[in-house]
Coordinates of C-alpha atoms and ligand atoms in Angstrom, one line a residue:
X10 CA -0.4 -2.6 -34.7
X11 CA -1.8 -1.1 -31.5
X12 CA -3.4 2.0 -32.9
X13 CA -5.7 4.1 -30.8
X14 CA -9.4 3.5 -31.3
X15 CA -11.3 6.3 -32.9
X16 CA -12.7 8.6 -30.3
X17 CA -16.5 8.7 -30.0
X18 CA -16.6 12.5 -29.7
X19 CA -15.5 15.6 -31.5
X20 CA -12.9 18.0 -30.3
X21 CA -12.6 21.7 -31.1
X22 CA -9.0 23.0 -31.2
X23 CA -9.4 26.7 -31.0
X24 CA -7.5 30.0 -30.5
X25 CA -4.9 28.8 -33.0
X26 CA -2.8 31.9 -33.8
X27 CA -1.6 30.6 -37.1
X28 CA -2.7 27.4 -38.8
X29 CA -0.7 25.8 -41.7
X30 CA -3.2 23.7 -43.7
X31 CA -1.3 23.2 -47.0
X32 CA -4.7 23.9 -48.6
X33 CA -4.3 26.9 -51.0
X34 CA -8.0 27.5 -50.9
X35 CA -7.6 29.5 -47.7
X36 CA -5.3 32.3 -48.7
X37 CA -4.0 31.4 -52.2
X38 CA -0.6 30.4 -51.0
X39 CA 0.7 26.8 -51.0
X40 CA 0.7 26.8 -47.2
X41 CA -3.0 27.8 -46.9
X42 CA -2.4 29.9 -43.8
X43 CA -5.4 30.7 -41.5
X44 CA -5.0 33.3 -38.7
X45 CA -7.1 33.0 -35.6
X46 CA -8.1 29.5 -36.6
X47 CA -9.8 26.5 -35.3
X48 CA -9.9 22.8 -36.2
X49 CA -12.5 20.2 -35.4
X50 CA -11.2 16.6 -35.0
X51 CA -13.7 13.7 -35.2
X52 CA -12.0 10.5 -34.1
X53 CA -9.1 9.9 -36.4
X54 CA -10.0 12.5 -39.0
X55 CA -10.2 16.3 -39.5
X56 CA -13.9 17.3 -39.6
X57 CA -13.6 21.1 -40.1
X58 CA -11.0 23.8 -40.6
X59 CA -11.5 27.5 -40.7
X60 CA -11.6 30.8 -38.7
X61 CA -12.3 30.3 -35.0
X62 CA -15.1 32.8 -35.1
X63 CA -16.9 30.5 -37.6
X64 CA -16.3 27.2 -35.8
X65 CA -19.1 24.7 -35.2
X66 CA -19.8 23.4 -31.8
X67 CA -18.0 20.2 -30.6
X68 CA -18.3 17.9 -27.7
X69 CA -15.1 19.2 -26.1
X70 CA -12.9 22.2 -26.7
X71 CA -9.2 23.0 -26.2
X72 CA -7.8 26.5 -26.2
X73 CA -4.3 26.6 -27.8
X74 CA -3.4 30.0 -26.5
X75 CA -2.6 31.7 -29.8
X76 CA 0.1 29.1 -30.7
X77 CA 0.8 27.9 -34.3
X78 CA -0.4 24.5 -35.5
X79 CA 1.0 22.6 -38.5
X80 CA 0.4 19.2 -40.1
X81 CA 2.5 16.4 -38.6
X82 CA 5.8 16.0 -40.4
X83 CA 5.9 13.2 -43.0
X84 CA 9.4 11.7 -42.9
X85 CA 9.5 9.8 -46.2
X86 CA 13.1 8.4 -45.8
X87 CA 14.5 6.7 -42.8
X88 CA 16.6 3.6 -42.0
X89 CA 15.5 2.6 -38.6
X90 CA 16.0 -1.2 -38.5
X91 CA 19.6 -1.4 -37.4
X92 CA 21.9 -2.3 -34.5
X93 CA 25.3 -1.0 -33.5
X94 CA 26.9 2.4 -33.1
X95 CA 29.1 4.3 -35.6
X96 CA 30.0 7.3 -33.5
X97 CA 33.7 6.4 -33.9
X98 CA 33.2 6.6 -37.7
X99 CA 31.5 10.0 -37.3
X100 CA 34.3 11.2 -35.1
X101 CA 36.9 10.1 -37.6
X102 CA 35.0 11.9 -40.4
X103 CA 34.8 15.1 -38.4
X104 CA 38.6 14.7 -37.9
X105 CA 39.2 14.8 -41.6
X106 CA 38.6 11.3 -43.0
X107 CA 36.3 11.3 -46.1
X108 CA 32.9 9.4 -46.0
X109 CA 32.6 6.3 -48.2
X110 CA 29.6 4.1 -48.8
X111 CA 31.3 1.0 -47.4
X112 CA 30.6 1.9 -43.8
X113 CA 27.2 0.3 -44.3
X114 CA 28.9 -3.1 -43.8
X115 CA 29.6 -2.4 -40.2
X116 CA 25.9 -1.9 -39.5
X117 CA 25.0 -5.0 -41.5
X118 CA 27.2 -7.2 -39.2
X119 CA 25.7 -5.7 -36.0
X120 CA 22.1 -6.0 -37.4
X121 CA 22.5 -9.6 -38.4
X122 CA 23.8 -10.4 -34.9
X123 CA 20.9 -8.7 -33.1
X124 CA 17.8 -10.5 -31.9
X125 CA 14.3 -9.6 -33.2
X126 CA 13.5 -8.1 -29.8
X127 CA 16.6 -5.9 -29.9
X128 CA 15.8 -4.6 -33.4
X129 CA 12.1 -4.1 -32.5
X130 CA 13.1 -2.1 -29.4
X131 CA 15.5 0.0 -31.4
X132 CA 12.8 0.9 -34.0
X133 CA 10.3 1.7 -31.2
X134 CA 12.8 4.0 -29.5
X135 CA 13.4 5.9 -32.7
X136 CA 9.7 6.2 -33.6
X137 CA 8.9 7.6 -30.2
X138 CA 11.8 10.0 -30.6
X139 CA 10.5 11.1 -33.9
X140 CA 7.0 11.6 -32.7
X141 CA 8.2 13.8 -29.9
X142 CA 9.7 16.0 -32.6
X143 CA 6.4 16.2 -34.6
X144 CA 6.7 13.3 -37.0
X145 CA 3.4 11.5 -37.5
X146 CA 4.3 9.4 -40.5
X147 CA 7.6 7.7 -41.2
X148 CA 8.8 5.5 -44.0
X149 CA 11.1 2.7 -42.8
X150 CA 13.6 0.8 -45.1
X151 CA 15.3 -2.5 -44.7
X152 CA 18.8 -2.7 -46.1
X153 CA 21.1 -3.8 -43.2
X154 CA 20.3 -7.5 -43.5
X155 CA 21.3 -8.3 -47.1
X156 CA 20.2 -11.9 -46.8
X157 CA 16.8 -13.1 -47.7
X158 CA 15.9 -13.9 -44.1
X159 CA 17.5 -10.8 -42.6
X160 CA 15.8 -8.4 -45.1
X161 CA 12.4 -10.1 -44.6
X162 CA 12.9 -9.9 -40.8
X163 CA 13.7 -6.2 -41.0
X164 CA 10.5 -5.5 -43.1
X165 CA 8.3 -7.5 -40.7
X166 CA 9.6 -5.5 -37.8
X167 CA 9.2 -2.2 -39.7
X168 CA 5.6 -3.2 -40.6
X169 CA 4.8 -3.2 -36.9
X170 CA 5.3 0.6 -36.9
X171 CA 4.3 1.9 -40.3
X172 CA 2.5 1.0 -43.5
X173 CA 5.3 2.8 -45.5
X174 CA 7.8 -0.1 -45.6
X175 CA 10.5 -0.2 -48.2
X176 CA 12.5 -3.2 -49.4
X177 CA 16.1 -2.0 -49.8
X178 CA 17.9 -5.3 -50.3
X179 CA 19.9 -3.3 -52.9
X180 CA 21.6 -1.1 -50.3
X181 CA 25.2 -2.4 -51.0
X182 CA 26.6 -5.7 -52.3
X183 CA 27.5 -7.8 -49.3
X184 CA 31.0 -9.2 -48.9
X185 CA 31.6 -12.6 -50.4
X186 CA 29.0 -12.2 -53.2
X187 CA 29.5 -11.0 -56.8
X188 CA 27.3 -8.1 -57.9
X189 CA 25.7 -10.3 -60.6
X190 CA 24.8 -13.0 -58.1
X191 CA 23.5 -10.5 -55.6
X192 CA 21.3 -8.7 -58.2
X193 CA 19.9 -12.2 -59.1
X194 CA 19.1 -12.8 -55.4
X195 CA 17.5 -9.4 -54.8
X196 CA 15.3 -9.7 -57.9
X197 CA 14.6 -13.4 -57.2
X198 CA 14.1 -15.2 -53.9
X199 CA 14.8 -12.2 -51.7
X200 CA 12.2 -10.1 -53.5
X201 CA 9.7 -12.9 -53.4
X202 CA 10.1 -13.3 -49.6
X203 CA 10.2 -9.5 -48.9
X204 CA 7.4 -8.2 -51.2
X205 CA 4.5 -9.2 -48.9
X206 CA 6.0 -7.1 -46.2
X207 CA 6.8 -4.0 -48.3
X208 CA 5.0 -1.2 -50.1
X209 CA 8.1 0.2 -51.8
X210 CA 11.3 -0.9 -53.5
X211 CA 14.5 1.2 -53.3
X212 CA 18.0 1.0 -54.7
X213 CA 21.2 2.8 -53.7
X214 CA 22.2 3.8 -57.2
X215 CA 25.8 5.1 -56.7
X216 CA 29.4 4.4 -57.5
X217 CA 30.4 1.6 -55.1
X218 CA 26.8 0.4 -54.8
X219 CA 24.5 -0.3 -57.8
X220 CA 25.0 1.1 -61.4
X221 CA 22.2 2.2 -63.8
X222 CA 21.6 -1.2 -65.4
X223 CA 21.4 -2.9 -62.0
X224 CA 19.2 -0.3 -60.5
X225 CA 16.8 -0.5 -63.5
X226 CA 16.7 -4.3 -63.3
X227 CA 16.0 -4.2 -59.6
X228 CA 13.3 -1.5 -59.6
X229 CA 11.6 -3.1 -62.6
X230 CA 11.5 -6.5 -60.9
X231 CA 10.0 -4.8 -57.8
X232 CA 7.3 -3.2 -59.9
X233 CA 6.5 -6.5 -61.5
X234 CA 6.1 -7.9 -57.9
X235 CA 3.6 -5.1 -57.1
X236 CA 6.0 -2.7 -55.3
X237 CA 6.3 1.0 -56.0
X238 CA 9.8 2.4 -56.9
X239 CA 11.8 5.0 -55.2
X240 CA 15.6 5.5 -55.4
X241 CA 18.7 6.8 -53.6
X242 CA 20.1 9.0 -56.5
X243 CA 23.0 11.4 -57.1
X244 CA 24.2 11.6 -53.5
X245 CA 28.0 11.3 -54.0
X246 CA 28.3 12.5 -57.6
X247 CA 26.6 13.2 -60.9
X248 CA 25.2 9.7 -61.5
X249 CA 22.3 8.1 -63.4
X250 CA 20.0 7.8 -60.5
X251 CA 17.7 10.7 -61.3
X252 CA 17.4 9.5 -64.9
X253 CA 16.5 6.0 -63.7
X254 CA 13.9 7.5 -61.3
X255 CA 12.2 9.2 -64.2
X256 CA 12.4 6.2 -66.5
X257 CA 10.7 3.8 -64.0
X258 CA 8.2 6.5 -62.8
X259 CA 9.5 6.5 -59.2
X260 CA 7.5 8.4 -56.6
X261 CA 10.7 10.1 -55.4
X262 CA 14.4 10.5 -56.2
X263 CA 16.1 10.9 -52.8
X264 CA 19.3 12.9 -52.1
X265 CA 19.7 14.7 -55.5
X266 CA 22.8 16.4 -54.1
X267 CA 24.3 16.5 -57.6
X268 CA 21.7 17.4 -60.2
X269 CA 22.2 19.0 -63.6
X270 CA 19.7 21.3 -65.2
X271 CA 18.6 18.4 -67.4
X272 CA 18.0 16.3 -64.3
X273 CA 15.8 19.0 -62.9
X274 CA 13.8 19.3 -66.1
X275 CA 13.4 15.5 -66.2
X276 CA 12.2 15.4 -62.5
X277 CA 9.7 18.1 -63.4
X278 CA 8.4 16.5 -66.6
X279 CA 8.1 13.0 -65.0
X280 CA 6.4 14.3 -61.9
X281 CA 9.0 12.7 -59.6
X282 CA 9.5 14.3 -56.2
X283 CA 13.0 15.3 -55.3
X284 CA 13.5 14.4 -51.6
X285 CA 16.3 16.5 -50.1
X286 CA 18.1 15.1 -47.0
X287 CA 19.8 18.1 -45.3
X288 CA 21.0 16.1 -42.4
X289 CA 23.2 14.0 -44.6
X290 CA 25.2 16.9 -46.0
X291 CA 25.4 18.3 -42.5
X292 CA 26.6 15.1 -40.9
X293 CA 29.1 14.2 -43.7
X294 CA 30.3 17.8 -44.1
X295 CA 29.4 17.6 -47.8
X296 CA 28.3 20.4 -50.1
X297 CA 24.5 21.0 -50.0
X298 CA 22.3 20.8 -53.1
X299 CA 20.8 24.2 -53.9
X300 CA 17.1 23.6 -53.1
X301 CA 16.3 26.9 -54.7
X302 CA 17.2 25.5 -58.1
X303 CA 14.7 22.7 -57.7
X304 CA 11.9 25.0 -56.6
X305 CA 12.6 27.4 -59.4
X306 CA 12.6 24.5 -61.9
X307 CA 9.1 23.6 -60.8
X308 CA 10.2 20.3 -59.1
X309 CA 8.2 19.1 -56.2
X310 CA 10.5 19.1 -53.2
X311 CA 10.3 17.0 -50.0
X312 CA 12.5 17.1 -47.0
X313 CA 13.2 13.9 -45.0
X314 CA 15.6 12.9 -42.2
X315 CA 17.4 9.8 -43.8
X316 CA 17.8 8.8 -40.1
X317 CA 20.5 6.1 -40.2
X318 CA 23.5 5.2 -38.0
X319 CA 26.2 6.0 -40.7
X320 CA 25.7 9.2 -42.7
X321 CA 23.0 11.0 -40.7
X322 CA 21.9 10.0 -37.3
X323 CA 19.2 12.6 -36.6
X324 CA 15.6 11.8 -36.3
X325 CA 14.6 15.5 -36.1
X326 CA 12.5 17.0 -38.9
X327 CA 12.7 20.5 -37.3
X328 CA 16.5 20.3 -37.5
X329 CA 16.4 19.2 -41.2
X330 CA 13.9 21.9 -42.0
X331 CA 16.1 24.6 -40.4
X332 CA 19.2 23.3 -42.3
X333 CA 17.2 23.3 -45.6
X334 CA 16.4 27.0 -45.0
X335 CA 19.8 28.0 -43.9
X336 CA 21.9 26.0 -46.3
X337 CA 19.7 24.8 -49.2
X338 CA 18.1 28.2 -49.6
X339 CA 14.5 27.2 -49.3
X340 CA 12.2 29.8 -47.8
X341 CA 10.7 28.9 -44.4
X342 CA 7.3 28.5 -46.2
X343 CA 8.8 26.2 -48.8
X344 CA 10.6 24.1 -46.2
X345 CA 7.6 23.5 -44.0
X346 CA 5.6 22.6 -47.1
X347 CA 8.4 20.2 -48.2
X348 CA 8.5 18.5 -44.7
X349 CA 4.7 17.9 -44.6
X350 CA 2.9 18.0 -48.0
X351 CA 6.1 17.3 -49.9
X352 CA 6.7 14.1 -47.9
X353 CA 3.2 13.0 -48.4
X354 CA 3.6 13.4 -52.2
X355 CA 6.8 11.4 -52.0
X356 CA 4.8 8.6 -50.4
X357 CA 1.8 9.2 -52.8
X358 CA -0.5 9.8 -49.9
X359 CA -3.5 12.1 -50.1
X360 CA -4.6 11.6 -46.5
X361 CA -1.6 13.1 -44.7
X362 CA 0.6 16.2 -44.9
X363 CA -2.3 18.7 -45.0
X364 CA -5.1 19.7 -42.7
X365 CA -8.3 19.4 -44.7
X366 CA -11.7 17.7 -44.0
X367 CA -11.3 13.9 -44.1
X368 CA -7.5 14.0 -43.8
X369 CA -6.0 12.1 -41.0
X370 CA -6.0 14.2 -37.8
X371 CA -2.2 14.6 -37.5
X372 CA -1.5 18.0 -36.0
X373 CA 1.5 19.5 -34.2
X374 CA 1.1 22.3 -31.8
X375 CA 4.2 24.6 -31.7
X376 CA 5.1 26.6 -28.6
X377 CA 5.6 29.5 -31.0
X378 CA 3.3 32.0 -32.7
X379 CA 4.4 31.0 -36.3
X380 CA 5.8 28.1 -38.3
X381 CA 8.7 30.4 -39.2
X382 CA 10.1 29.8 -35.7
X383 CA 11.0 26.3 -36.7
X384 CA 13.8 27.7 -38.8
X385 CA 14.3 31.0 -36.9
X386 CA 15.0 29.1 -33.6
X387 CA 17.0 26.1 -34.7
X388 CA 17.6 23.4 -32.1
X389 CA 14.9 24.6 -29.8
X390 CA 12.3 22.0 -28.8
X391 CA 9.3 23.9 -30.1
X392 CA 7.0 20.9 -30.5
X393 CA 4.6 21.3 -27.6
X394 CA 2.1 18.6 -28.5
X395 CA 1.5 16.0 -31.2
X396 CA -2.1 15.0 -31.9
X397 CA -2.2 11.9 -34.2
X398 CA -4.2 8.7 -34.3
X399 CA -1.9 6.8 -36.6
X400 CA 1.4 6.7 -34.7
X401 CA 2.3 3.9 -32.4
X402 CA 3.8 5.5 -29.3
X403 CA 4.2 2.6 -26.9
X404 CA 4.7 -1.1 -27.3
Ligands
ZN77 ZN1 18.9 6.7 -47.2

């Protein structure tokens, strides 16, 4: 990974009109807002945060003209290792055909046929596209290979761009294989080959994909191999995914489009993050989950893109955040928290998603006076600059 070297000097970012820190110590709110703020960056890390009037001296200074600064977005759910185009499927869906999980097989065929170079270039293009929109950490899943070699290849490629790699061999049962044989493969030779390249293990627990027993078996095998569990849960109906997430102590249950009050209580009690993926309901014209219910039940909420060629081909966290406010009924403050600190919690990361001393210096400068503009001005490219040491931008 060609990360930038730490700078040998400190930089003062000053005249920040509104700073979102996600450190409640500043104003008592979860966002930890600081007005007329400054930040000192030392190499790859935050060295100091506070009011501009109190800022210490630094080697260089940069005046941000009263603009708002937020932590870089943490996109904790993305499927970037793929080939092919499914715009025709999208067009059909928007013309009245219902979405079904089987469309994944189209992408599997194209991904298997692609060269390593083609897949790597595709991931690079999307990571750059994400960074331009303020994303400084992205999780990348496998799941379009579905053979031992193709899944391991996808994870090796993903690992060139992020530490947050997820083995999703259990995305769908490939054609020509029985579910029983495929679960044996995913929990056996495929897991053995993929585990060294992955931090996480994931299962698409849904009718038409993997049922409760299969999901439990796969996630437990992953844990035994040293991986951390997360799960695609309750996207297309009231299924067992959230229950399994709590049972195996997953970091996050993702989608949660259909969640009962018992599901919410379980997520809260188990400390499992609910990752909402607003772009999916948008792009499949499906009913949105009510994010308000999750927040009111005390569940920790994250927002992620689910960037993938089938059900949601957006890489834009600002877009997802705006939809979460408009259609999932999060407040703008809850949505920005969910897209930064929430994503960090969904990845069990302490060093990202907030602007505090010793955190990674991932900052986004908005061409706006307040974070509220991200939802107030949907579709407008408000990300003026991205300051981050940990994101690969060119290859
Ligand atoms: Zn997904």
